[in-house]
Coordinates of C-alpha atoms and ligand atoms in Angstrom, one line a residue:
X1 CA 121.3 144.0 141.1
X2 CA 121.1 140.6 139.3
X3 CA 124.6 141.3 137.7
X4 CA 126.0 141.9 141.2
X5 CA 124.6 138.6 142.4
X6 CA 126.0 136.7 139.4
X7 CA 129.5 138.1 140.0
X8 CA 129.3 137.3 143.7
X9 CA 128.2 133.7 143.0
X10 CA 131.0 133.2 140.4
X11 CA 133.5 134.5 143.0
X12 CA 132.3 132.1 145.6
X13 CA 132.2 129.2 143.2
X14 CA 135.9 129.7 142.7
X15 CA 136.7 130.2 146.4
X16 CA 134.8 127.1 147.4
X17 CA 135.9 125.0 144.5
X18 CA 132.2 124.5 143.8
X19 CA 130.1 123.3 140.9
X20 CA 126.6 124.5 140.1
X21 CA 124.3 121.9 138.6
X22 CA 120.9 123.0 137.1
X23 CA 118.2 120.5 136.0
X24 CA 116.7 121.0 132.6
X25 CA 113.5 122.3 134.3
X26 CA 115.1 125.1 136.2
X27 CA 114.4 128.8 135.3
X28 CA 116.6 130.4 132.6
X29 CA 118.7 132.5 135.0
X30 CA 119.6 129.4 137.0
X31 CA 120.5 127.4 133.9
X32 CA 122.6 130.3 132.7
X33 CA 124.7 130.5 135.9
X34 CA 125.2 126.7 136.1
X35 CA 128.4 124.9 135.2
X36 CA 126.4 122.0 134.0
X37 CA 122.8 121.5 132.9
X38 CA 121.0 118.2 132.2
X39 CA 118.8 115.5 133.7
X40 CA 119.2 114.5 137.3
X41 CA 121.3 111.3 136.8
X42 CA 123.6 112.7 134.1
X43 CA 124.3 115.8 136.3
X44 CA 125.2 113.6 139.3
X45 CA 127.4 111.3 137.2
X46 CA 129.2 114.3 135.7
X47 CA 129.7 116.0 139.1
X48 CA 131.1 112.7 140.5
X49 CA 133.9 112.8 137.9
X50 CA 135.0 116.3 138.8
X51 CA 137.4 117.4 141.6
X52 CA 134.9 119.9 143.0
X53 CA 134.6 120.0 146.8
X54 CA 131.1 121.4 146.8
X55 CA 128.1 120.6 144.5
X56 CA 125.2 123.2 144.5
X57 CA 122.2 121.2 143.1
X58 CA 119.6 123.4 141.6
X59 CA 116.8 121.0 141.4
X60 CA 114.8 119.1 144.0
X61 CA 115.6 117.0 147.0
X62 CA 115.9 113.5 145.4
X63 CA 118.4 114.9 142.9
X64 CA 120.7 116.3 145.6
X65 CA 120.4 112.9 147.4
X66 CA 121.5 111.2 144.2
X67 CA 124.5 113.5 143.9
X68 CA 125.4 112.7 147.4
X69 CA 125.0 108.9 146.8
X70 CA 127.4 109.2 143.9
X71 CA 129.8 111.7 145.5
X72 CA 129.9 111.0 149.3
X73 CA 133.1 112.9 149.7
X74 CA 131.8 116.1 148.3
X75 CA 129.5 118.5 150.1
X76 CA 126.1 118.6 148.4
X77 CA 124.0 121.7 148.8
X78 CA 120.3 122.2 147.9
X79 CA 119.8 126.0 148.1
X80 CA 116.1 125.6 149.1
X81 CA 115.4 122.7 151.4
X82 CA 111.7 122.8 150.7
X83 CA 112.2 122.0 147.0
X84 CA 110.7 118.6 147.1
X85 CA 109.2 116.3 144.4
X86 CA 105.5 115.4 144.8
X87 CA 106.0 112.2 142.9
X88 CA 108.9 111.1 145.1
X89 CA 106.8 112.0 148.2
X90 CA 104.1 109.5 147.0
X91 CA 106.2 106.6 148.3
X92 CA 108.0 105.8 151.5
X93 CA 110.4 103.1 152.5
X94 CA 107.9 101.8 155.1
X95 CA 105.1 101.5 152.5
X96 CA 107.4 99.8 150.0
X97 CA 108.8 97.4 152.5
X98 CA 105.3 96.4 153.5
X99 CA 104.4 95.8 149.8
X100 CA 107.6 93.8 149.3
X101 CA 106.6 91.4 152.1
X102 CA 103.3 90.8 150.1
X103 CA 105.0 90.3 146.7
X104 CA 107.9 88.1 148.1
X105 CA 110.5 87.5 145.4
X106 CA 109.3 90.0 142.8
X107 CA 112.2 92.5 142.0
X108 CA 111.5 96.2 142.6
X109 CA 112.6 98.7 139.9
X110 CA 112.7 102.2 141.3
X111 CA 112.6 105.3 139.2
X112 CA 115.4 107.7 140.2
X113 CA 112.7 110.2 141.1
X114 CA 112.3 108.7 144.5
X115 CA 113.7 109.2 148.0
X116 CA 117.1 107.7 148.9
X117 CA 115.4 105.6 151.6
X118 CA 113.3 103.9 148.9
X119 CA 116.3 103.4 146.6
X120 CA 118.0 101.7 149.5
X121 CA 115.4 98.9 149.7
X122 CA 115.1 98.5 145.9
X123 CA 116.5 95.8 143.6
X124 CA 117.6 98.3 140.9
X125 CA 117.0 101.9 139.8
X126 CA 115.9 103.2 136.4
X127 CA 115.5 106.5 134.6
X128 CA 112.8 107.5 132.2
X129 CA 115.4 106.9 129.4
X130 CA 116.4 103.3 130.4
X131 CA 113.4 101.9 132.2
X132 CA 112.6 99.3 129.5
X133 CA 116.2 98.2 129.2
X134 CA 116.4 97.8 133.0
X135 CA 113.2 95.8 133.2
X136 CA 114.2 93.5 130.3
X137 CA 117.6 93.0 131.9
X138 CA 116.1 91.3 135.0
X139 CA 115.9 87.6 135.3
X140 CA 112.2 87.6 136.4
X141 CA 108.8 87.5 134.6
X142 CA 107.1 89.8 137.1
X143 CA 108.4 93.0 138.5
X144 CA 107.1 95.9 140.6
X145 CA 107.9 99.4 139.3
X146 CA 107.7 102.4 141.6
X147 CA 106.7 105.2 142.2
X148 CA 105.4 106.4 138.8
X149 CA 102.4 104.6 137.4
X150 CA 102.6 106.2 133.9
X151 CA 106.2 105.2 133.4
X152 CA 105.4 101.7 134.6
X153 CA 102.4 101.4 132.3
X154 CA 104.4 102.7 129.4
X155 CA 107.2 100.1 130.1
X156 CA 104.5 97.4 130.5
X157 CA 103.2 98.1 127.1
X158 CA 106.6 97.4 125.6
X159 CA 107.8 94.3 127.5
X160 CA 106.6 90.7 127.7
X161 CA 107.0 90.8 131.5
X162 CA 104.2 91.5 133.9
X163 CA 104.7 94.9 135.4
X164 CA 102.9 95.8 138.7
X165 CA 103.0 99.4 139.5
X166 CA 102.8 101.9 142.4
X167 CA 100.1 104.5 142.2
X168 CA 102.3 107.6 142.1
X169 CA 102.4 110.3 139.5
X170 CA 104.0 113.6 138.7
X171 CA 101.2 116.3 139.0
X172 CA 102.7 118.4 136.2
X173 CA 102.8 115.5 133.7
X174 CA 99.5 114.1 134.9
X175 CA 97.8 117.4 134.3
X176 CA 98.3 117.2 130.5
X177 CA 95.2 115.8 128.8
X178 CA 94.7 114.2 125.4
X179 CA 92.3 117.1 124.5
X180 CA 95.0 119.7 125.1
X181 CA 97.5 117.7 122.9
X182 CA 94.9 117.5 120.2
X183 CA 94.3 121.2 120.2
X184 CA 98.0 121.9 120.2
X185 CA 98.3 119.6 117.2
X186 CA 95.5 121.4 115.5
X187 CA 97.2 124.8 116.1
X188 CA 100.6 123.4 114.9
X189 CA 99.8 120.7 112.4
X190 CA 103.4 120.2 111.2
X191 CA 104.9 120.0 114.7
X192 CA 106.1 116.6 116.1
X193 CA 104.8 115.9 119.6
X194 CA 107.5 114.8 122.1
X195 CA 106.1 113.4 125.3
X196 CA 107.7 112.4 128.6
X197 CA 106.8 108.9 129.8
X198 CA 105.4 110.4 133.0
X199 CA 102.4 111.6 130.9
X200 CA 99.2 109.6 131.0
X201 CA 98.8 106.6 128.6
X202 CA 96.2 108.4 126.4
X203 CA 98.6 111.3 126.0
X204 CA 101.5 109.0 125.1
X205 CA 99.3 107.3 122.5
X206 CA 99.4 110.7 120.6
X207 CA 103.1 111.1 120.8
X208 CA 105.5 111.0 117.8
X209 CA 108.4 110.4 120.3
X210 CA 108.4 109.3 123.9
X211 CA 111.5 110.7 125.5
X212 CA 113.3 111.7 128.7
X213 CA 114.4 115.4 129.0
X214 CA 117.9 114.6 127.7
X215 CA 116.3 112.4 125.0
X216 CA 114.1 115.4 123.9
X217 CA 117.2 117.7 123.6
X218 CA 119.0 115.1 121.5
X219 CA 116.0 114.3 119.3
X220 CA 115.1 117.9 118.6
X221 CA 118.7 118.7 117.6
X222 CA 119.1 115.6 115.3
X223 CA 115.6 115.8 113.7
X224 CA 114.9 117.3 110.3
X225 CA 111.6 118.5 111.7
X226 CA 111.4 122.2 112.4
X227 CA 108.7 122.5 115.0
X228 CA 107.8 120.5 118.2
X229 CA 105.0 120.4 120.7
X230 CA 106.6 119.6 124.1
X231 CA 104.9 117.4 126.6
X232 CA 107.0 117.9 129.7
X233 CA 107.7 120.6 132.3
X234 CA 108.0 124.0 130.7
X235 CA 111.6 124.7 131.9
X236 CA 112.9 122.4 129.1
X237 CA 111.8 125.0 126.5
X238 CA 114.7 127.2 127.4
X239 CA 117.5 124.8 126.5
X240 CA 115.5 123.5 123.5
X241 CA 115.2 127.0 122.1
X242 CA 118.8 127.9 122.9
X243 CA 120.2 124.8 121.3
X244 CA 117.9 125.1 118.2
X245 CA 117.4 128.8 117.5
X246 CA 116.0 128.1 114.0
X247 CA 113.4 125.6 115.3
X248 CA 110.0 126.3 117.0
X249 CA 108.9 124.8 120.3
X250 CA 105.4 125.0 121.7
X251 CA 104.3 123.8 125.1
X252 CA 101.5 121.2 125.0
X253 CA 99.8 123.0 127.9
X254 CA 100.6 126.1 130.0
X255 CA 99.8 124.1 133.1
X256 CA 102.9 121.9 133.0
X257 CA 104.8 123.8 135.6
X258 CA 106.4 122.3 138.6
X259 CA 106.5 124.9 141.4
X260 CA 109.2 123.0 143.3
X261 CA 111.5 123.3 140.3
X262 CA 111.1 127.1 140.4
X263 CA 111.8 127.6 144.1
X264 CA 115.5 128.2 143.9
X265 CA 116.5 131.9 143.1
X266 CA 119.9 133.4 142.5
X267 CA 119.9 134.8 146.0
X268 CA 119.4 131.3 147.4
X269 CA 122.5 130.0 145.5
X270 CA 124.5 132.9 146.9
X271 CA 123.3 132.2 150.4
X272 CA 124.1 128.5 150.0
X273 CA 127.6 129.2 148.9
X274 CA 128.2 131.7 151.6
X275 CA 127.0 129.5 154.4
X276 CA 127.7 126.0 152.9
X277 CA 124.1 124.9 153.7
X278 CA 121.5 123.4 153.5
X279 CA 123.6 120.3 153.1
X280 CA 122.1 117.1 151.9
X281 CA 123.7 114.0 153.5
X282 CA 122.3 110.5 153.0
X283 CA 123.2 108.5 156.1
X284 CA 125.9 105.9 155.4
X285 CA 123.7 102.9 156.2
X286 CA 121.1 104.1 153.6
X287 CA 123.7 105.4 151.1
X288 CA 125.4 102.0 150.6
X289 CA 122.4 100.0 149.5
X290 CA 121.0 103.0 147.5
X291 CA 124.4 103.2 145.8
X292 CA 124.2 99.5 144.9
X293 CA 120.7 99.9 143.4
X294 CA 122.0 102.8 141.3
X295 CA 125.2 100.9 140.3
X296 CA 123.1 97.9 139.1
X297 CA 121.3 100.3 136.7
X298 CA 124.5 101.9 135.5
X299 CA 125.6 98.6 134.0
X300 CA 122.6 99.0 131.7
X301 CA 123.0 102.8 131.2
X302 CA 124.3 104.1 128.0
X303 CA 126.0 107.1 129.4
X304 CA 128.0 109.5 127.3
X305 CA 129.9 112.6 128.3
Ligands
CIZ1 O1 115.2 112.6 136.4 C1 115.1 113.6 135.7 O2 116.0 114.3 135.4 C2 113.7 114.0 135.3 C3 112.9 114.6 136.4 C4 113.2 113.9 134.1 C5 114.0 113.5 132.9 O3 113.4 112.8 132.1 O4 115.1 113.8 132.7

């Protein structure tokens, strides 16, 4: 049955001149069928460079929006429209605009994990990999970082600037406690602990390396260390294990699962390619300022193919 679906998807991918993108947190069968896997921004940047007519984004809504912002002439599909991001939903354009009136001239650095409407009113975007570089690149002593408070506090701890933050968080990363990390370390004393900057400050204090998902993949491959405790959504364990079959990877906690990242099934990808929907289209008047905020970041972004 699953083989039948795989073949049908592959046939439609060719017929529609489509490209399937899968985020590092997607389930194994989705990563296996994808043309490209990676973090949200690298996937959108790679897709923009292709001549594909259709992008099927296996991830969550803000990721498909970013793909559309960078590839407005392609048709971007999100196979399950209800795959949202609780962190992105913790901020709205209206709430941010009201805050911006209060803080006047302070620039707003917006994490890519945010709605397109929020990017559109922001000074510049950042990723978890380049947040510090983006903040330091700004000609301002004070900045507001949105929507993730943990990424903002982590950045604040490494810059001389004053970083104000929005009170948002990713429930999967927020769920990881220092006690859980300490017991994982006790169980695997030789393992290095890699943590995502969306984790709480007391968890980051225990990390050997604080990295984005792409950073974790690079670090684990390049490192001489043979075992790792992983402090991010459990989907990343699949590419980590595939790319490093001789190394061991342990999740820091079994609760680091994002249910939105697991919504898309093979059958949804098939349906999406058959019907060319649900399509994600950022309105032009929102897309242009959002694109500018992403473009300002890209000047700082060390992106490699
Ligand atoms: O933006 C992304 O891809 C996410 C959610 C995490 C990361 O660090 O890559």
